[in-house]
Amino acid sequence: MLVVARKVGQSILIGDAIEVTLSAIRGDQVRLAIKAPRSVTILRKETVEQVEQGNAAAVASVTELTEWLGEGNRQDAY
Amino acid sequence: MKIDTPCLGVIQVPEEAIIRFPHGLYGFEGAHAYCLIPYPFSLGNKEREAKQAPAPWGSPTFYWLQAVDLPKIAMIVTDPFPFFPAYEVEICDSAAELLQAASAAEIAIYTTITVAREQGCLYANLLGPLAVNHRARLGMQLVQDATRYTTRHQIEDRLPSSVEKDSPRC
């Protein structure tokens, strides 16, 4: 892993199409400005982790859900 | 082709029902081919169909999403819009390109479902919807704005009027 020290206003370049600028620091939070082609997906890691957990939960509940949809809810649904 | 599933056993699925997810789903990056089966399914298994009561909501609202080569990866998904009419999905250019979609109208949206049986509730994952271009048989999972959506939005215990039997669906 590469670790680079930057001051506010300084940037790093990733490849020849992505520029990440440190735009501000407030307490323990930094603001990053990212310039990248529209084809590059930029996501917050914790959001992706939430989606991963959501997928795992969906797989884990499939058996129960099948029973629930198949029987449990049928009376209520009519 | 034959597909092994955890709850339905081995089922026969036409080749054209297979949807490719080039990037896989988050956490399941190894599975790239899925089939989407209307629930209750209709795949020519007469014996099983005979046992199954007809769906109370007419046209299928729920679907199985089953990984073709990995029986353990199966989810139930739904069309979220009857349940969440205000739900908005943002599809970025790179996603539309991957899905080979000429317009947004070509893209169908599904959300995965989980259940909390004790509470008798179903939840939809509106944070990570699945976008599918059925024409190109391509799909991908999108990540939406986490300040607006989570992985657990409760589906009303009753079925919404828009999915009542025989009503037209859009």
Short mmCIF file of C-alpha atoms in Angstrom, two decimals:
data_model
loop_
_atom_site.label_atom_id
_atom_site.label_comp_id
_atom_site.label_asym_id
_atom_site.label_seq_id
_atom_site.Cartn_x
_atom_site.Cartn_y
_atom_site.Cartn_z
CA MET A 1 0.00 0.00 0.00
CA LEU A 2 1.18 3.48 -0.88
CA VAL A 3 0.78 6.19 1.76
CA VAL A 4 1.21 9.79 0.61
CA ALA A 5 1.19 12.94 2.75
CA ARG A 6 -0.74 15.85 1.21
CA LYS A 7 -1.60 19.39 2.26
CA VAL A 8 -4.89 21.12 1.55
CA GLY A 9 -5.08 21.98 -2.13
CA GLN A 10 -2.57 19.31 -3.17
CA SER A 11 -3.55 16.40 -5.39
CA ILE A 12 -2.53 12.95 -6.41
CA LEU A 13 -2.98 11.47 -9.86
CA ILE A 14 -4.11 7.88 -10.32
CA GLY A 15 -3.34 6.73 -13.83
CA ASP A 16 -3.77 9.52 -16.35
CA ALA A 17 -7.47 10.10 -15.85
CA ILE A 18 -8.10 10.34 -12.10
CA GLU A 19 -7.19 13.25 -9.87
CA VAL A 20 -7.89 13.30 -6.14
CA THR A 21 -7.47 16.65 -4.38
CA LEU A 22 -7.49 17.18 -0.64
CA SER A 23 -9.91 20.10 -0.52
CA ALA A 24 -10.42 20.67 3.20
CA ILE A 25 -9.71 19.33 6.68
CA ARG A 26 -12.11 19.80 9.58
CA GLY A 27 -11.23 17.99 12.79
CA ASP A 28 -11.02 14.28 11.99
CA GLN A 29 -12.73 14.68 8.63
CA VAL A 30 -11.12 15.41 5.31
CA ARG A 31 -12.91 16.40 2.12
CA LEU A 32 -11.69 14.89 -1.09
CA ALA A 33 -12.45 16.24 -4.54
CA ILE A 34 -12.29 13.55 -7.18
CA LYS A 35 -12.00 14.14 -10.89
CA ALA A 36 -12.55 10.96 -12.87
CA PRO A 37 -14.12 9.83 -16.14
CA ARG A 38 -17.83 9.06 -15.88
CA SER A 39 -17.06 5.41 -16.57
CA VAL A 40 -15.24 5.11 -13.23
CA THR A 41 -17.46 4.09 -10.34
CA ILE A 42 -16.69 5.87 -7.07
CA LEU A 43 -18.33 4.47 -3.94
CA ARG A 44 -18.01 4.87 -0.20
CA LYS A 45 -16.58 1.62 1.09
CA GLU A 46 -18.98 1.34 4.04
CA THR A 47 -21.94 1.62 1.66
CA VAL A 48 -20.59 -1.23 -0.45
CA GLU A 49 -20.13 -3.26 2.75
CA GLN A 50 -23.75 -2.61 3.68
CA VAL A 51 -24.84 -3.90 0.27
CA GLU A 52 -22.62 -6.98 0.69
CA GLN A 53 -24.23 -7.66 4.06
CA GLY A 54 -27.67 -7.12 2.54
CA ASN A 55 -26.90 -9.71 -0.14
CA ALA A 56 -25.64 -12.19 2.43
CA ALA A 57 -28.82 -11.64 4.47
CA ALA A 58 -30.96 -12.21 1.38
CA VAL A 59 -29.22 -15.51 0.67
CA ALA A 60 -29.46 -16.53 4.33
CA SER A 61 -33.20 -15.95 4.51
CA VAL A 62 -34.19 -17.57 1.24
CA THR A 63 -35.44 -20.83 2.75
CA GLU A 64 -37.49 -19.11 5.40
CA LEU A 65 -38.78 -16.63 2.88
CA THR A 66 -39.90 -19.40 0.57
CA GLU A 67 -41.97 -20.88 3.36
CA TRP A 68 -43.31 -17.48 4.36
CA LEU A 69 -44.34 -16.49 0.85
CA GLY A 70 -45.65 -19.95 0.15
CA GLU A 71 -47.82 -20.38 3.20
CA GLY A 72 -47.63 -17.85 6.00
CA ASN A 73 -48.81 -14.82 4.14
CA ARG A 74 -51.34 -16.46 1.88
CA GLN A 75 -54.37 -16.04 4.14
CA ASP A 76 -53.55 -12.41 4.84
CA ALA A 77 -52.91 -11.71 1.21
CA TYR A 78 -56.40 -12.51 0.00
CA MET B 1 -30.37 -26.19 -19.11
CA LYS B 2 -30.59 -27.83 -15.69
CA ILE B 3 -29.99 -25.74 -12.59
CA ASP B 4 -29.60 -27.02 -9.07
CA THR B 5 -31.44 -24.92 -6.47
CA PRO B 6 -31.64 -25.18 -2.67
CA CYS B 7 -35.43 -24.99 -2.36
CA LEU B 8 -36.81 -26.09 -5.72
CA GLY B 9 -34.48 -29.00 -6.45
CA VAL B 10 -33.14 -29.39 -9.98
CA ILE B 11 -35.11 -27.26 -12.40
CA GLN B 12 -35.06 -26.91 -16.16
CA VAL B 13 -34.49 -23.37 -17.40
CA PRO B 14 -34.35 -22.22 -21.01
CA GLU B 15 -30.96 -20.87 -22.08
CA GLU B 16 -32.52 -17.48 -22.88
CA ALA B 17 -33.60 -17.07 -19.25
CA ILE B 18 -29.97 -16.78 -18.14
CA ILE B 19 -28.84 -13.26 -17.21
CA ARG B 20 -25.15 -12.43 -17.08
CA PHE B 21 -23.85 -10.22 -14.26
CA PRO B 22 -20.32 -9.39 -15.52
CA HIS B 23 -19.31 -7.94 -12.12
CA GLY B 24 -21.29 -10.42 -10.04
CA LEU B 25 -23.16 -9.17 -6.98
CA TYR B 26 -21.42 -7.48 -4.05
CA GLY B 27 -20.02 -10.19 -1.80
CA PHE B 28 -20.66 -12.81 -4.49
CA GLU B 29 -18.29 -11.63 -7.18
CA GLY B 30 -17.60 -15.21 -8.31
CA ALA B 31 -21.09 -15.85 -9.66
CA HIS B 32 -21.74 -14.26 -13.03
CA ALA B 33 -24.74 -16.13 -14.40
CA TYR B 34 -28.18 -16.08 -12.81
CA CYS B 35 -31.66 -17.04 -13.76
CA LEU B 36 -34.74 -15.10 -12.73
CA ILE B 37 -37.70 -17.36 -12.05
CA PRO B 38 -41.18 -15.97 -11.37
CA TYR B 39 -42.47 -17.07 -7.98
CA PRO B 40 -44.52 -19.20 -7.76
CA PHE B 41 -42.55 -20.48 -10.68
CA SER B 42 -43.82 -22.00 -13.83
CA LEU B 43 -41.17 -24.14 -15.46
CA GLY B 44 -43.17 -27.05 -16.69
CA ASN B 45 -42.93 -28.95 -13.41
CA LYS B 46 -46.59 -29.94 -13.43
CA GLU B 47 -46.38 -32.01 -10.28
CA ARG B 48 -44.99 -29.13 -8.27
CA GLU B 49 -47.33 -26.61 -9.85
CA ALA B 50 -50.32 -28.75 -8.96
CA LYS B 51 -49.33 -28.59 -5.31
CA GLN B 52 -48.87 -24.86 -5.37
CA ALA B 53 -51.85 -22.57 -4.91
CA PRO B 54 -52.06 -19.79 -7.49
CA ALA B 55 -50.29 -16.58 -6.58
CA PRO B 56 -52.69 -14.25 -4.74
CA TRP B 57 -51.26 -11.26 -6.54
CA GLY B 58 -51.90 -12.39 -10.09
CA SER B 59 -48.81 -11.71 -12.14
CA PRO B 60 -45.66 -12.55 -10.26
CA THR B 61 -44.31 -9.88 -7.97
CA PHE B 62 -41.61 -12.04 -6.45
CA TYR B 63 -38.88 -13.88 -8.28
CA TRP B 64 -36.11 -16.28 -7.50
CA LEU B 65 -32.67 -15.09 -8.46
CA GLN B 66 -30.58 -18.22 -8.64
CA ALA B 67 -26.88 -18.43 -9.48
CA VAL B 68 -26.55 -20.92 -12.29
CA ASP B 69 -23.43 -22.75 -11.11
CA LEU B 70 -23.66 -22.16 -7.37
CA PRO B 71 -26.84 -23.65 -5.89
CA LYS B 72 -26.26 -21.97 -2.53
CA ILE B 73 -26.49 -18.49 -4.00
CA ALA B 74 -30.20 -17.84 -4.31
CA MET B 75 -32.24 -14.82 -3.33
CA ILE B 76 -35.81 -13.72 -3.62
CA VAL B 77 -36.24 -10.42 -5.39
CA THR B 78 -39.18 -8.19 -6.19
CA ASP B 79 -40.20 -5.28 -8.35
CA PRO B 80 -39.94 -2.58 -5.67
CA PHE B 81 -42.09 0.11 -7.28
CA PRO B 82 -45.54 -1.23 -6.32
CA PHE B 83 -44.37 -1.22 -2.71
CA PHE B 84 -42.33 1.98 -2.80
CA PRO B 85 -43.90 4.29 -5.41
CA ALA B 86 -41.52 7.13 -4.51
CA TYR B 87 -38.41 4.98 -4.90
CA GLU B 88 -35.91 6.46 -7.33
CA VAL B 89 -32.97 4.57 -8.78
CA GLU B 90 -30.01 6.42 -10.16
CA ILE B 91 -28.32 4.62 -13.04
CA CYS B 92 -24.95 6.08 -13.90
CA ASP B 93 -23.59 6.20 -17.46
CA SER B 94 -21.12 3.39 -16.87
CA ALA B 95 -23.94 1.12 -15.62
CA ALA B 96 -26.15 1.92 -18.62
CA GLU B 97 -23.19 1.19 -20.86
CA LEU B 98 -22.44 -2.13 -19.18
CA LEU B 99 -26.10 -3.08 -19.49
CA GLN B 100 -26.06 -2.04 -23.17
CA ALA B 101 -29.22 -0.08 -22.53
CA ALA B 102 -30.23 2.49 -25.11
CA SER B 103 -32.66 4.10 -22.67
CA ALA B 104 -33.75 3.81 -19.04
CA ALA B 105 -36.97 2.17 -20.23
CA GLU B 106 -34.98 -0.93 -21.14
CA ILE B 107 -33.78 -1.45 -17.60
CA ALA B 108 -35.85 -3.43 -15.11
CA ILE B 109 -35.17 -2.93 -11.40
CA TYR B 110 -35.38 -5.63 -8.74
CA THR B 111 -34.58 -5.49 -5.04
CA THR B 112 -33.62 -8.38 -2.79
CA ILE B 113 -35.94 -9.39 0.02
CA THR B 114 -35.26 -10.57 3.56
CA VAL B 115 -37.72 -11.71 6.19
CA ALA B 116 -38.03 -11.21 9.96
CA ARG B 117 -40.42 -14.00 10.71
CA GLU B 118 -40.97 -13.09 14.37
CA GLN B 119 -42.25 -9.70 13.29
CA GLY B 120 -43.94 -11.12 10.20
CA CYS B 121 -42.20 -8.49 8.09
CA LEU B 122 -40.55 -8.46 4.72
CA TYR B 123 -37.78 -6.02 3.99
CA ALA B 124 -36.51 -4.75 0.66
CA ASN B 125 -32.93 -3.71 0.04
CA LEU B 126 -33.34 -0.34 -1.66
CA LEU B 127 -29.67 0.54 -1.22
CA GLY B 128 -28.39 -2.12 -3.60
CA PRO B 129 -30.98 -2.67 -6.35
CA LEU B 130 -30.36 -5.00 -9.27
CA ALA B 131 -30.65 -3.52 -12.74
CA VAL B 132 -31.41 -5.91 -15.59
CA ASN B 133 -31.61 -5.36 -19.31
CA HIS B 134 -33.71 -8.36 -20.31
CA ARG B 135 -33.18 -7.75 -24.02
CA ALA B 136 -29.39 -8.03 -23.70
CA ARG B 137 -29.69 -10.48 -20.77
CA LEU B 138 -27.25 -8.39 -18.76
CA GLY B 139 -27.48 -7.36 -15.12
CA MET B 140 -25.56 -5.52 -12.46
CA GLN B 141 -26.02 -4.44 -8.89
CA LEU B 142 -26.17 -0.71 -8.32
CA VAL B 143 -25.29 1.17 -5.14
CA GLN B 144 -27.64 4.02 -4.29
CA ASP B 145 -27.36 7.04 -2.03
CA ALA B 146 -26.91 5.76 1.53
CA THR B 147 -28.37 8.96 2.97
CA ARG B 148 -31.72 8.10 1.32
CA TYR B 149 -31.88 4.31 1.36
CA THR B 150 -30.86 1.32 3.47
CA THR B 151 -30.76 -2.43 2.96
CA ARG B 152 -33.90 -2.89 5.08
CA HIS B 153 -37.05 -1.04 4.10
CA GLN B 154 -40.14 -2.67 5.49
CA ILE B 155 -42.69 -3.86 2.97
CA GLU B 156 -46.24 -3.29 4.11
CA ASP B 157 -47.79 -6.36 5.63
CA ARG B 158 -50.67 -6.12 3.21
CA LEU B 159 -50.19 -6.21 -0.52
CA PRO B 160 -50.57 -2.83 -2.17
CA SER B 161 -53.64 -2.26 -4.33
CA SER B 162 -51.48 -1.89 -7.41
CA VAL B 163 -50.55 -5.58 -7.32
CA GLU B 164 -54.02 -6.93 -6.65
CA LYS B 165 -55.10 -9.78 -8.81
CA ASP B 166 -55.63 -8.99 -12.48
CA SER B 167 -54.83 -5.33 -12.09
CA PRO B 168 -52.52 -4.00 -14.78
CA ARG B 169 -48.94 -3.48 -13.73
CA CYS B 170 -46.51 -1.07 -15.19
#
